Short mmCIF file of C-alpha atoms in Angstrom, two decimals:
data_model
loop_
_atom_site.label_atom_id
_atom_site.label_comp_id
_atom_site.label_asym_id
_atom_site.label_seq_id
_atom_site.Cartn_x
_atom_site.Cartn_y
_atom_site.Cartn_z
CA MET L 12 32.95 60.10 -8.62
CA SER L 13 29.51 60.02 -9.26
CA ALA L 14 27.40 57.36 -10.81
CA GLU L 15 27.54 59.10 -14.14
CA GLU L 16 31.25 58.94 -14.27
CA HIS L 17 31.25 55.34 -13.58
CA ALA L 18 28.77 54.76 -16.31
CA ILE L 19 30.95 56.54 -18.70
CA ASP L 20 34.10 54.83 -17.70
CA LEU L 21 32.76 51.39 -18.32
CA PRO L 22 31.63 51.10 -21.76
CA GLU L 23 29.41 48.10 -22.37
CA PRO L 24 29.90 46.38 -25.61
CA GLU L 25 26.76 46.25 -27.52
CA VAL L 26 25.91 42.86 -28.82
CA PRO L 27 23.20 42.68 -31.32
CA ALA L 28 20.20 40.75 -29.91
CA HIS L 29 19.78 38.50 -32.91
CA SER L 30 23.45 37.42 -33.12
CA VAL L 31 23.07 35.01 -30.10
CA SER L 32 20.80 32.12 -31.05
CA PHE L 33 17.87 30.93 -28.99
CA PHE L 34 19.41 27.45 -28.60
CA SER L 35 22.71 28.74 -27.26
CA ARG L 36 20.95 31.10 -24.88
CA TYR L 37 18.55 28.46 -23.37
CA ARG L 38 20.68 25.39 -24.02
CA LEU L 39 20.84 24.19 -20.38
CA ILE L 40 17.12 24.58 -19.93
CA ILE L 41 16.42 22.77 -23.22
CA PHE L 42 18.75 19.87 -22.29
CA GLY L 43 17.19 19.63 -18.85
CA LEU L 44 13.61 19.64 -20.20
CA SER L 45 14.41 17.17 -22.98
CA GLY L 46 16.13 14.85 -20.44
CA PHE L 47 13.12 15.13 -18.15
CA PHE L 48 10.71 14.31 -20.97
CA LEU L 49 12.87 11.36 -22.12
CA VAL L 50 12.93 9.97 -18.59
CA LEU L 51 9.17 10.50 -18.35
CA ILE L 52 8.57 8.75 -21.71
CA PHE L 53 10.81 5.80 -20.76
CA LEU L 54 9.06 5.58 -17.41
CA MET L 55 5.64 5.51 -19.10
CA ILE L 56 6.85 2.87 -21.57
CA GLY L 57 8.16 0.77 -18.68
CA ILE L 58 4.89 1.11 -16.80
CA ALA L 59 2.91 0.19 -19.94
CA LEU L 60 5.12 -2.86 -20.57
CA GLY L 61 4.80 -3.92 -16.94
CA MET L 62 1.02 -3.58 -17.03
CA ALA L 63 0.84 -5.50 -20.31
CA LYS L 64 3.02 -8.26 -18.87
CA LYS L 65 0.92 -8.36 -15.70
CA ASN L 66 -2.32 -8.57 -17.71
CA PHE L 67 -0.84 -11.27 -19.92
CA GLU L 68 0.26 -13.30 -16.88
CA LYS L 69 -3.10 -12.72 -15.22
CA SER L 70 -5.00 -13.97 -18.26
CA PHE L 71 -2.57 -16.90 -18.59
CA TYR L 72 -3.09 -17.89 -14.96
CA LEU L 73 -6.85 -17.46 -15.26
CA THR L 74 -6.96 -19.79 -18.27
CA GLN L 75 -4.76 -22.28 -16.42
CA ILE L 76 -7.10 -22.13 -13.41
CA GLU L 77 -10.10 -22.68 -15.69
CA LYS L 78 -8.40 -25.67 -17.31
CA LEU L 79 -7.53 -27.12 -13.91
CA LYS L 80 -11.07 -26.54 -12.71
CA ASP L 81 -12.49 -28.35 -15.75
CA ALA L 82 -10.01 -31.21 -15.33
CA LEU L 83 -10.87 -31.49 -11.64
CA SER L 84 -14.60 -31.56 -12.28
CA GLY L 85 -14.05 -34.17 -15.01
CA SER L 86 -11.94 -36.32 -12.71
CA LEU L 87 -14.54 -35.99 -9.93
CA GLU L 88 -17.27 -37.12 -12.33
CA LYS L 89 -15.12 -40.02 -13.46
CA ARG L 90 -14.42 -40.92 -9.84
CA THR L 91 -18.12 -40.99 -8.99
CA GLU L 92 -18.79 -43.16 -12.06
CA LEU L 93 -16.00 -45.53 -11.02
CA GLU L 94 -17.36 -45.66 -7.47
CA ARG L 95 -20.79 -46.57 -8.86
CA ASP L 96 -19.19 -49.25 -11.03
CA ILE L 97 -17.32 -50.61 -8.01
CA THR L 98 -20.49 -50.82 -5.94
CA GLU L 99 -22.27 -52.57 -8.82
CA LEU L 100 -19.38 -55.02 -9.14
CA LYS L 101 -19.45 -55.64 -5.39
CA VAL L 102 -23.18 -56.41 -5.59
CA GLU L 103 -22.55 -58.77 -8.51
CA LEU L 104 -19.70 -60.42 -6.63
CA ARG L 105 -21.93 -60.95 -3.58
CA ALA L 106 -24.63 -62.45 -5.81
CA LYS L 107 -22.09 -64.78 -7.43
CA LYS L 108 -20.73 -65.82 -4.05
CA ASP L 109 -24.28 -66.53 -2.87
CA HIS L 110 -24.90 -68.54 -6.04
CA ILE L 111 -21.70 -70.52 -5.47
CA ALA L 112 -22.68 -71.15 -1.85
CA GLU L 113 -26.08 -72.45 -3.00
CA LEU L 114 -24.40 -74.71 -5.55
CA GLU L 115 -22.00 -76.02 -2.92
CA ASP L 116 -24.98 -76.77 -0.65
CA LYS L 117 -26.68 -78.62 -3.49
CA LEU L 118 -23.45 -80.51 -4.09
CA ALA L 119 -23.25 -81.53 -0.45
CA GLU L 120 -26.88 -82.68 -0.56
CA GLN L 121 -26.20 -84.69 -3.71
CA GLU L 122 -23.12 -86.28 -2.14
CA HIS L 123 -25.19 -87.19 0.88
CA ALA L 124 -27.98 -88.61 -1.30
CA THR L 125 -25.43 -90.55 -3.36
CA ARG L 126 -23.91 -92.08 -0.24
CA ARG L 127 -27.36 -93.05 1.02
CA GLN L 128 -28.14 -94.71 -2.30
CA GLU L 129 -24.85 -96.60 -2.26
CA LEU L 130 -25.44 -97.75 1.31
CA LYS L 131 -29.01 -98.70 0.48
CA ALA L 132 -27.86 -100.67 -2.55
CA LYS L 133 -25.27 -102.53 -0.48
CA ASP L 134 -27.73 -103.21 2.35
CA GLU L 135 -30.44 -104.57 0.11
CA GLY L 136 -28.10 -106.99 -1.59
CA SER L 137 -30.18 -106.83 -4.69
CA THR L 138 -29.59 -108.85 -7.78
CA ALA L 139 -27.53 -107.74 -10.74
CA HIS L 140 -30.66 -107.14 -12.81
CA THR L 141 -32.18 -104.65 -10.39
CA THR L 142 -28.82 -103.00 -9.93
CA GLU L 143 -28.45 -102.54 -13.66
CA ALA L 144 -31.97 -101.10 -13.89
CA ASN L 145 -31.31 -98.75 -10.99
CA LEU L 146 -27.97 -97.81 -12.48
CA ALA L 147 -29.57 -97.07 -15.85
CA GLU L 148 -32.23 -94.99 -14.10
CA SER L 149 -29.72 -93.14 -11.95
CA THR L 150 -27.49 -92.55 -14.97
CA ALA L 151 -30.36 -90.95 -16.84
CA ASP L 152 -31.25 -88.90 -13.74
CA GLN L 153 -27.61 -87.99 -13.16
CA GLN L 154 -27.16 -86.87 -16.73
CA SER L 155 -30.00 -84.42 -16.31
CA GLU L 156 -28.84 -83.44 -12.82
CA ASN L 157 -25.11 -83.49 -13.58
CA TYR L 158 -25.30 -80.60 -15.97
CA LEU L 159 -24.34 -77.40 -14.15
CA ARG L 160 -24.74 -74.07 -15.84
CA LEU L 161 -22.59 -71.31 -14.35
CA LYS L 162 -22.41 -67.72 -15.50
CA ALA L 163 -18.76 -68.36 -16.23
CA GLY L 164 -19.41 -71.43 -18.38
CA ASP L 165 -21.11 -74.81 -18.57
CA CYS L 166 -19.98 -78.03 -16.91
CA LEU L 167 -21.08 -81.55 -17.71
CA VAL L 168 -20.14 -83.88 -14.88
CA GLU L 169 -19.83 -87.52 -15.84
CA GLY L 170 -18.74 -90.53 -13.86
CA SER L 171 -19.75 -92.75 -11.01
CA ALA L 172 -21.56 -91.51 -7.96
CA GLY L 173 -18.34 -91.27 -5.92
CA ALA L 174 -16.46 -89.40 -8.65
CA THR L 175 -19.40 -87.11 -9.32
CA ALA L 176 -18.86 -85.10 -6.13
CA ALA L 177 -15.20 -84.51 -7.00
CA ASN L 178 -16.20 -83.51 -10.54
CA TRP L 179 -18.78 -81.07 -9.16
CA ARG L 180 -16.13 -79.46 -6.92
CA GLU L 181 -13.75 -79.15 -9.82
CA CYS L 182 -16.47 -77.55 -11.94
CA LEU L 183 -17.25 -75.04 -9.18
CA LYS L 184 -13.55 -74.20 -8.78
CA LYS L 185 -13.27 -73.63 -12.51
CA GLY L 186 -16.31 -71.33 -12.33
CA LYS L 187 -14.68 -69.37 -9.48
CA LYS L 188 -11.45 -68.98 -11.44
CA VAL L 189 -13.27 -67.77 -14.55
CA THR L 190 -15.31 -65.21 -12.59
CA ALA L 191 -12.16 -64.00 -10.81
CA GLU L 192 -10.42 -63.59 -14.18
CA GLN L 193 -13.40 -61.69 -15.56
CA GLN L 194 -13.36 -59.33 -12.58
CA SER L 195 -9.62 -58.72 -12.83
CA ALA L 196 -10.01 -58.08 -16.57
CA ALA L 197 -12.80 -55.59 -15.82
CA HIS L 198 -10.46 -53.56 -13.58
#
């Protein structure tokens, strides 16, 4: 049998070309391409969302870093101001301690002078009239000398020559307490 006989024996059914639709003919290819494009679109959406999230986080962290930087510079400025205040307070404290030391020296000198006057008065054995005159004079002098003006407050020391030294000490202690309270209130 020849090739012609075979061709005749097998009749091919003729299907009209327009009876099979385009979709049914290329359906696998269309599904494959549409799946590929859907995956590609979802991938691009995911990448876009990831980039947006990354940019948002980056800007958030940058603003946080800027805020921290501003807060740090502010705290450093405040620290330097406080250090300056502390040094000024230390200088004031030294000056007050020096002032107190000077006043204590004056107090010791006055105690010594008072003792000398008492010893002198006893040694002289003077009369009551001269003693009263000296006492009146010393009282007037003591009233002008017995007034101590501290930065913390004023003290007026009254009393006899022996009690005056104790009163001066008490006044100085009160001045120390007041300055210590002022310093603790300043901190």
